[in-house]
PDB file of C-alpha atoms in Angstrom:
ATOM      1  CA  UNK A   1       0.000   0.000   0.000  1.00 90.00           C
ATOM      2  CA  UNK A   2       1.113   3.517  -0.720  1.00 97.00           C
ATOM      3  CA  UNK A   3      -0.713   5.050   2.272  1.00 97.00           C
ATOM      4  CA  UNK A   4      -0.621   3.297   5.643  1.00 97.00           C
ATOM      5  CA  UNK A   5      -3.275   4.137   8.220  1.00 98.00           C
ATOM      6  CA  UNK A   6      -2.642   4.111  11.969  1.00 98.00           C
ATOM      7  CA  UNK A   7      -3.877   0.803  13.398  1.00 96.00           C
ATOM      8  CA  UNK A   8      -3.234   1.955  16.996  1.00 94.00           C
ATOM      9  CA  UNK A   9      -6.086   4.471  17.230  1.00 97.00           C
ATOM     10  CA  UNK A  10      -9.864   4.584  16.850  1.00 97.00           C
ATOM     11  CA  UNK A  11     -10.895   7.191  14.265  1.00 97.00           C
ATOM     12  CA  UNK A  12     -13.689   8.611  16.450  1.00 96.00           C
ATOM     13  CA  UNK A  13     -11.172   9.414  19.223  1.00 97.00           C
ATOM     14  CA  UNK A  14      -8.655  11.124  16.934  1.00 98.00           C
ATOM     15  CA  UNK A  15      -8.271  14.910  17.160  1.00 97.00           C
ATOM     16  CA  UNK A  16      -5.076  15.338  15.104  1.00 97.00           C
ATOM     17  CA  UNK A  17      -3.787  13.463  12.046  1.00 98.00           C
ATOM     18  CA  UNK A  18      -0.068  13.530  11.309  1.00 98.00           C
ATOM     19  CA  UNK A  19       1.130  12.748   7.786  1.00 98.00           C
ATOM     20  CA  UNK A  20       4.757  11.763   7.235  1.00 97.00           C
ATOM     21  CA  UNK A  21       7.122   9.773   5.066  1.00 95.00           C
ATOM     22  CA  UNK A  22      10.216   7.719   5.747  1.00 91.00           C
ATOM     23  CA  UNK A  23      11.966   7.167   9.020  1.00 92.00           C
ATOM     24  CA  UNK A  24      10.286  10.117  10.777  1.00 94.00           C
ATOM     25  CA  UNK A  25       7.369   7.721  11.255  1.00 96.00           C
ATOM     26  CA  UNK A  26       9.387   5.706  13.763  1.00 95.00           C
ATOM     27  CA  UNK A  27      10.169   8.803  15.852  1.00 93.00           C
ATOM     28  CA  UNK A  28       6.493   9.733  15.888  1.00 95.00           C
ATOM     29  CA  UNK A  29       5.426   6.180  16.666  1.00 96.00           C
ATOM     30  CA  UNK A  30       7.857   6.062  19.606  1.00 95.00           C
ATOM     31  CA  UNK A  31       6.418   9.315  20.948  1.00 94.00           C
ATOM     32  CA  UNK A  32       2.876   7.968  20.498  1.00 96.00           C
ATOM     33  CA  UNK A  33       3.766   4.842  22.497  1.00 95.00           C
ATOM     34  CA  UNK A  34       5.574   6.743  25.262  1.00 94.00           C
ATOM     35  CA  UNK A  35       2.694   9.160  25.747  1.00 93.00           C
ATOM     36  CA  UNK A  36       0.062   6.426  25.294  1.00 95.00           C
ATOM     37  CA  UNK A  37      -1.646   8.770  22.866  1.00 95.00           C
ATOM     38  CA  UNK A  38      -4.984   7.643  21.459  1.00 95.00           C
ATOM     39  CA  UNK A  39      -6.074  10.966  19.946  1.00 97.00           C
ATOM     40  CA  UNK A  40      -3.277  11.376  17.369  1.00 97.00           C
ATOM     41  CA  UNK A  41      -3.198   9.255  14.219  1.00 98.00           C
ATOM     42  CA  UNK A  42       0.056   8.819  12.288  1.00 98.00           C
ATOM     43  CA  UNK A  43      -0.406   8.245   8.562  1.00 98.00           C
ATOM     44  CA  UNK A  44       2.573   7.062   6.516  1.00 98.00           C
ATOM     45  CA  UNK A  45       2.897   7.974   2.857  1.00 97.00           C
ATOM     46  CA  UNK A  46       5.049   5.273   1.327  1.00 96.00           C
ATOM     47  CA  UNK A  47       4.805   6.732  -2.163  1.00 94.00           C
ATOM     48  CA  UNK A  48       4.512  10.358  -3.182  1.00 93.00           C
ATOM     49  CA  UNK A  49       4.914  10.038  -6.940  1.00 95.00           C
ATOM     50  CA  UNK A  50       2.699   9.166  -8.567  1.00 96.00           C
ATOM     51  CA  UNK A  51       0.534  10.436  -5.768  1.00 96.00           C
ATOM     52  CA  UNK A  52      -1.972   7.852  -4.447  1.00 97.00           C
ATOM     53  CA  UNK A  53      -5.048  10.105  -4.715  1.00 97.00           C
ATOM     54  CA  UNK A  54      -7.691   7.448  -3.989  1.00 97.00           C
ATOM     55  CA  UNK A  55      -5.991   6.098  -0.877  1.00 97.00           C
ATOM     56  CA  UNK A  56      -5.257   9.618   0.379  1.00 97.00           C
ATOM     57  CA  UNK A  57      -8.860  10.717  -0.161  1.00 98.00           C
ATOM     58  CA  UNK A  58     -10.098   7.677   1.781  1.00 98.00           C
ATOM     59  CA  UNK A  59      -7.944   8.706   4.757  1.00 98.00           C
ATOM     60  CA  UNK A  60      -9.156  12.307   4.502  1.00 97.00           C
ATOM     61  CA  UNK A  61     -12.777  11.115   4.588  1.00 98.00           C
ATOM     62  CA  UNK A  62     -12.109   8.743   7.490  1.00 98.00           C
ATOM     63  CA  UNK A  63     -10.687  11.579   9.591  1.00 98.00           C
ATOM     64  CA  UNK A  64     -12.950  14.370   8.284  1.00 97.00           C
ATOM     65  CA  UNK A  65     -13.129  17.389  10.579  1.00 97.00           C
ATOM     66  CA  UNK A  66      -9.846  16.588  12.326  1.00 98.00           C
ATOM     67  CA  UNK A  67      -6.690  18.698  12.361  1.00 97.00           C
ATOM     68  CA  UNK A  68      -4.275  17.627   9.604  1.00 98.00           C
ATOM     69  CA  UNK A  69      -0.522  18.229   9.926  1.00 97.00           C
ATOM     70  CA  UNK A  70       2.376  17.355   7.636  1.00 96.00           C
ATOM     71  CA  UNK A  71       5.445  16.356   9.687  1.00 95.00           C
ATOM     72  CA  UNK A  72       8.808  16.874   8.034  1.00 91.00           C
ATOM     73  CA  UNK A  73      10.973  16.527  11.134  1.00 84.00           C
ATOM     74  CA  UNK A  74      10.602  16.348  14.900  1.00 74.00           C
ATOM     75  CA  UNK A  75      12.234  19.333  16.587  1.00 70.00           C
ATOM     76  CA  UNK A  76      10.683  19.312  20.044  1.00 69.00           C
ATOM     77  CA  UNK A  77       9.983  15.837  21.409  1.00 66.00           C
ATOM     78  CA  UNK A  78       8.318  17.210  24.543  1.00 63.00           C
ATOM     79  CA  UNK A  79       4.976  17.830  22.856  1.00 62.00           C
ATOM     80  CA  UNK A  80       3.187  15.321  20.698  1.00 63.00           C
TER      81      UNK A  80
END
């Protein structure tokens, strides 16, 4: 799959959706585990080109009304 959903959260409980690629996912996942966060979903984009429009749109619909954030790097690991 080109877009991997977060299997560790329930969509109804999510307030914020983080999109990322590559190894930054593992930093975010570690922070999610340490904080026992259930209101932040981490979505991994495994392919950007060609962009997986259908899979991305399905994620956007699943988490409609939530805050969406693109994560390029983690600077401050004290706030998730």
